[in-house]
XYZ file of C-alpha atoms in Angstrom:
217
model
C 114.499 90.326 78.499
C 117.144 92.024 80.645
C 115.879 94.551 83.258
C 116.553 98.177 83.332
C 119.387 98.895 86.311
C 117.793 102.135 87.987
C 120.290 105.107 89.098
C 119.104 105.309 92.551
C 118.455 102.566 94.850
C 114.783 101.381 95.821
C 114.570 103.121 99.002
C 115.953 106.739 97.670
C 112.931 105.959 95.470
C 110.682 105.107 98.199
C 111.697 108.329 99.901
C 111.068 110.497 96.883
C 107.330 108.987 96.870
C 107.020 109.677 100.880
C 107.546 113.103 100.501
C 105.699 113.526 97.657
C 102.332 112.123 99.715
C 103.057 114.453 102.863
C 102.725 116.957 100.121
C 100.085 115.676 98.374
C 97.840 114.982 101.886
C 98.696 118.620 102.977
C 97.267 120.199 99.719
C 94.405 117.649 100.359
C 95.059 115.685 97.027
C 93.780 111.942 96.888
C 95.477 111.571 93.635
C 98.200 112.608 92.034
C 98.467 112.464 88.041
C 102.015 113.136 87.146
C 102.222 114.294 83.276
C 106.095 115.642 82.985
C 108.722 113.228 82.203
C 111.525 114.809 84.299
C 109.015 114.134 87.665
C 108.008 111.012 86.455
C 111.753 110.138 85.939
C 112.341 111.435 89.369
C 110.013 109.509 90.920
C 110.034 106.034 89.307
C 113.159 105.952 87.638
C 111.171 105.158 84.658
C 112.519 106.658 81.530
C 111.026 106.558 77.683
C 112.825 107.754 74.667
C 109.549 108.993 73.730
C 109.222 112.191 76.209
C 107.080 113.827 74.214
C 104.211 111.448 74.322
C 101.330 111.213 77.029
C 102.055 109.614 79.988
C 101.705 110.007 83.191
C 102.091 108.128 86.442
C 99.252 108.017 88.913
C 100.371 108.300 92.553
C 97.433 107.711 95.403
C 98.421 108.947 98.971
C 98.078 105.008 99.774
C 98.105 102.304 97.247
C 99.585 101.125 93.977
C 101.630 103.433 91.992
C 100.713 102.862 88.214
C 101.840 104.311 84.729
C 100.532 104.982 81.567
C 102.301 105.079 78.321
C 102.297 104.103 74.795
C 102.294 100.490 73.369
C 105.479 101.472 71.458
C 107.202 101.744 75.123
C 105.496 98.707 76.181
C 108.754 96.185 75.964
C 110.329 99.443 78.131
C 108.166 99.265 80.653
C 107.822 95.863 81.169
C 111.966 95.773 82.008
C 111.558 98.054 84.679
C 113.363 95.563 87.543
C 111.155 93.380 90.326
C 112.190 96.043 93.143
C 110.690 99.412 91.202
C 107.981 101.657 92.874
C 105.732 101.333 89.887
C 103.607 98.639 90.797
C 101.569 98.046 87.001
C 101.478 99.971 83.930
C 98.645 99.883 81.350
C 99.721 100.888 77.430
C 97.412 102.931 74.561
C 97.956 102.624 70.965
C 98.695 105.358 68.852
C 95.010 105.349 67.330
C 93.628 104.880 71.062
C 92.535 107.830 73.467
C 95.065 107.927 76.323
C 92.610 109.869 78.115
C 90.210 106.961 78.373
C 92.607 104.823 79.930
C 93.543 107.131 82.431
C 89.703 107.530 83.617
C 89.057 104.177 83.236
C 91.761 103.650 85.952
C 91.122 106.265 88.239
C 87.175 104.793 88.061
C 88.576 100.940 88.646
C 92.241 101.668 90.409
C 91.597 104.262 92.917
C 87.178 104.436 93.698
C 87.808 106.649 96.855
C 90.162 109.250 95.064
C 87.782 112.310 94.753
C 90.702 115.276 94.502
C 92.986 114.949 91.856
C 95.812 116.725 90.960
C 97.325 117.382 87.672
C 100.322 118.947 86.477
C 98.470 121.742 84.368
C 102.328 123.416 83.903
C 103.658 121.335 81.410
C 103.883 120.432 77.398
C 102.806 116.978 77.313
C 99.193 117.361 78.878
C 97.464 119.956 76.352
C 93.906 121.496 76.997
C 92.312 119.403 74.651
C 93.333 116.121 76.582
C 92.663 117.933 80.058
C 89.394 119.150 79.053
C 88.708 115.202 78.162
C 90.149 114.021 81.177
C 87.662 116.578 83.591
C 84.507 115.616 81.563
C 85.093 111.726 81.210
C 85.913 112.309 84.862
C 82.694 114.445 85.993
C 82.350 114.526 89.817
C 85.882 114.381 90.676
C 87.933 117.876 91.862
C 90.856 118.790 89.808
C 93.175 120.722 91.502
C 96.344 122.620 90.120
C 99.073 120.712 91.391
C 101.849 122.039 88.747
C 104.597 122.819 91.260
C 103.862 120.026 94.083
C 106.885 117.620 92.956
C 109.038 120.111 92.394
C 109.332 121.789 95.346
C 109.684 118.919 96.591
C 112.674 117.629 94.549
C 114.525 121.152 95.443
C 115.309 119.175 98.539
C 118.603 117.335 97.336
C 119.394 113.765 98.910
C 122.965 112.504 99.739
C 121.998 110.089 96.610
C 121.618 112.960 94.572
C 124.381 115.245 95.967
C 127.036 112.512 94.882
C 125.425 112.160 91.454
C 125.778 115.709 90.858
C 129.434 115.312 92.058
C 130.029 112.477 89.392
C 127.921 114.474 86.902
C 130.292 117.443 87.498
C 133.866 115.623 87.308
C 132.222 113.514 83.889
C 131.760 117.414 82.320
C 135.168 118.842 83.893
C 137.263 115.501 81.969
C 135.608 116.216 78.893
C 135.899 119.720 78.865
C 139.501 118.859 79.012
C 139.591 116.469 75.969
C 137.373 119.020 74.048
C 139.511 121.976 74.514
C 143.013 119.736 73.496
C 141.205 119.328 70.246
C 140.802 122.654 69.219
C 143.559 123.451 66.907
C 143.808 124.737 63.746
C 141.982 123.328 60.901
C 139.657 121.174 63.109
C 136.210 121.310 61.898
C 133.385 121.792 64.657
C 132.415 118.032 63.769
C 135.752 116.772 64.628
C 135.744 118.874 68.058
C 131.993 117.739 68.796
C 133.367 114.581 68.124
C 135.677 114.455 70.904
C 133.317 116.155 73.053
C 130.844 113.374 72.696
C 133.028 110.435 72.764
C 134.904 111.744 75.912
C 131.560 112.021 77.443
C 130.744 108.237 76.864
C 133.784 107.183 77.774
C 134.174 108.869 81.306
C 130.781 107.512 82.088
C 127.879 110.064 80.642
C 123.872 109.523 79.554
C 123.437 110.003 76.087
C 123.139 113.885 75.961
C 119.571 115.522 75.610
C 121.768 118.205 73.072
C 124.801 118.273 70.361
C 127.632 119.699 72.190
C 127.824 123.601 71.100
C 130.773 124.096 69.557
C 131.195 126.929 67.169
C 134.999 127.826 65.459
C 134.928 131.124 63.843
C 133.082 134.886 63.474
């Protein structure tokens, strides 16, 4: 099976993980449980189709970096390329408890970790599966660590500057092609169309929305 090519190269990632554990040791935070796909994405580089499932990647302040996500993603994961910072994953079927395997980890993965913190601030965690997480986990300190990653990602590398450059020019050429489409009798189909296309072809990620294109009162 081919592997994934990441968008940053191993050592932006590497730095990204660096900071993250000066953070993490100056908030006094063994263990960092990392619930929102945009920091997780930041991070790793990982990436599942599935956002809106559990996972979450555990970070210790020394150690292996490991992530949890569904079996469906499983064949995902397992492409991630030999060089990635996520050293092993573990999977959970859809009829399984991800919580379990979480605590199971942190008991087997990371003994000394005592302080863990959680991104409370997001969607994808929920009370019911943080309340399960603290009591399967009795004895260890959760603290609120909703913000740690990104303050730290407000810090932009010279990686990231030149992908927002790229980012920028892709949006600029297709704002181009979009506008010569608009003439009259085009349908907002046709334009979003062209928007989309022109997108692809200068280089774009699929787009997280339908271009917004509305003709008319």
């Amino acid at each position: 099976m081919a592997q994934h090519i990441l968008p940053f190269a191993r050592a932006e990632y590497l730095d990204r993980l660096a900071r993250t554990r000066a953070a993490m040791e100056k908030g006094g935070i063994d263990l960092m449980l990392v619930f929102s796909p945009e920091n997780i994405l930041w991070l790793t580089g990982y990436q599942a189709k599935g956002i809106f499932s559990f996972q979450v990647v555990m970070l210790p302040l020394a150690g292996d970096v490991r992530l949890v996500t569904r079996a469906v993603d499983a064949g995902n994961a397992s492409c991630m390329p030999d060089d990635a910072v996520i050293d092993d994953y573990e999977i959970y079927g859809d009829t399984a408890p991800p919580v379990a395997v979480v605590a199971d980890l942190v008991r087997s993965g990371y003994a000394g970790a005592r302080r863990l913190g959680v991104e409370k601030i997001n969607p994808f965690l929920g009370v019911a599966r943080f309340d399960a997480l603290t009591a399967a986990l009795d004895g260890h300190e959760f603290v609120d660590a909703s913000l740690l990653i990104d303050r730290v990602r407000l810090v932009k590398s010279r990686a990231e500057i030149e992908c927002f450059r790229k980012s920028a020019a892709i949006t600029d050429a297709a704002m181009l092609d979009t506008i010569a489409a608009v003439q009259i009798g085009a349908s907002d189909r046709e334009i979003a169309a062209v928007s989309l296309a022109s997108l692809m072809r200068h280089g774009s990620d699929y787009c997280s929305t339908w271009p917004n294109v509305m003709v008319g009162w």
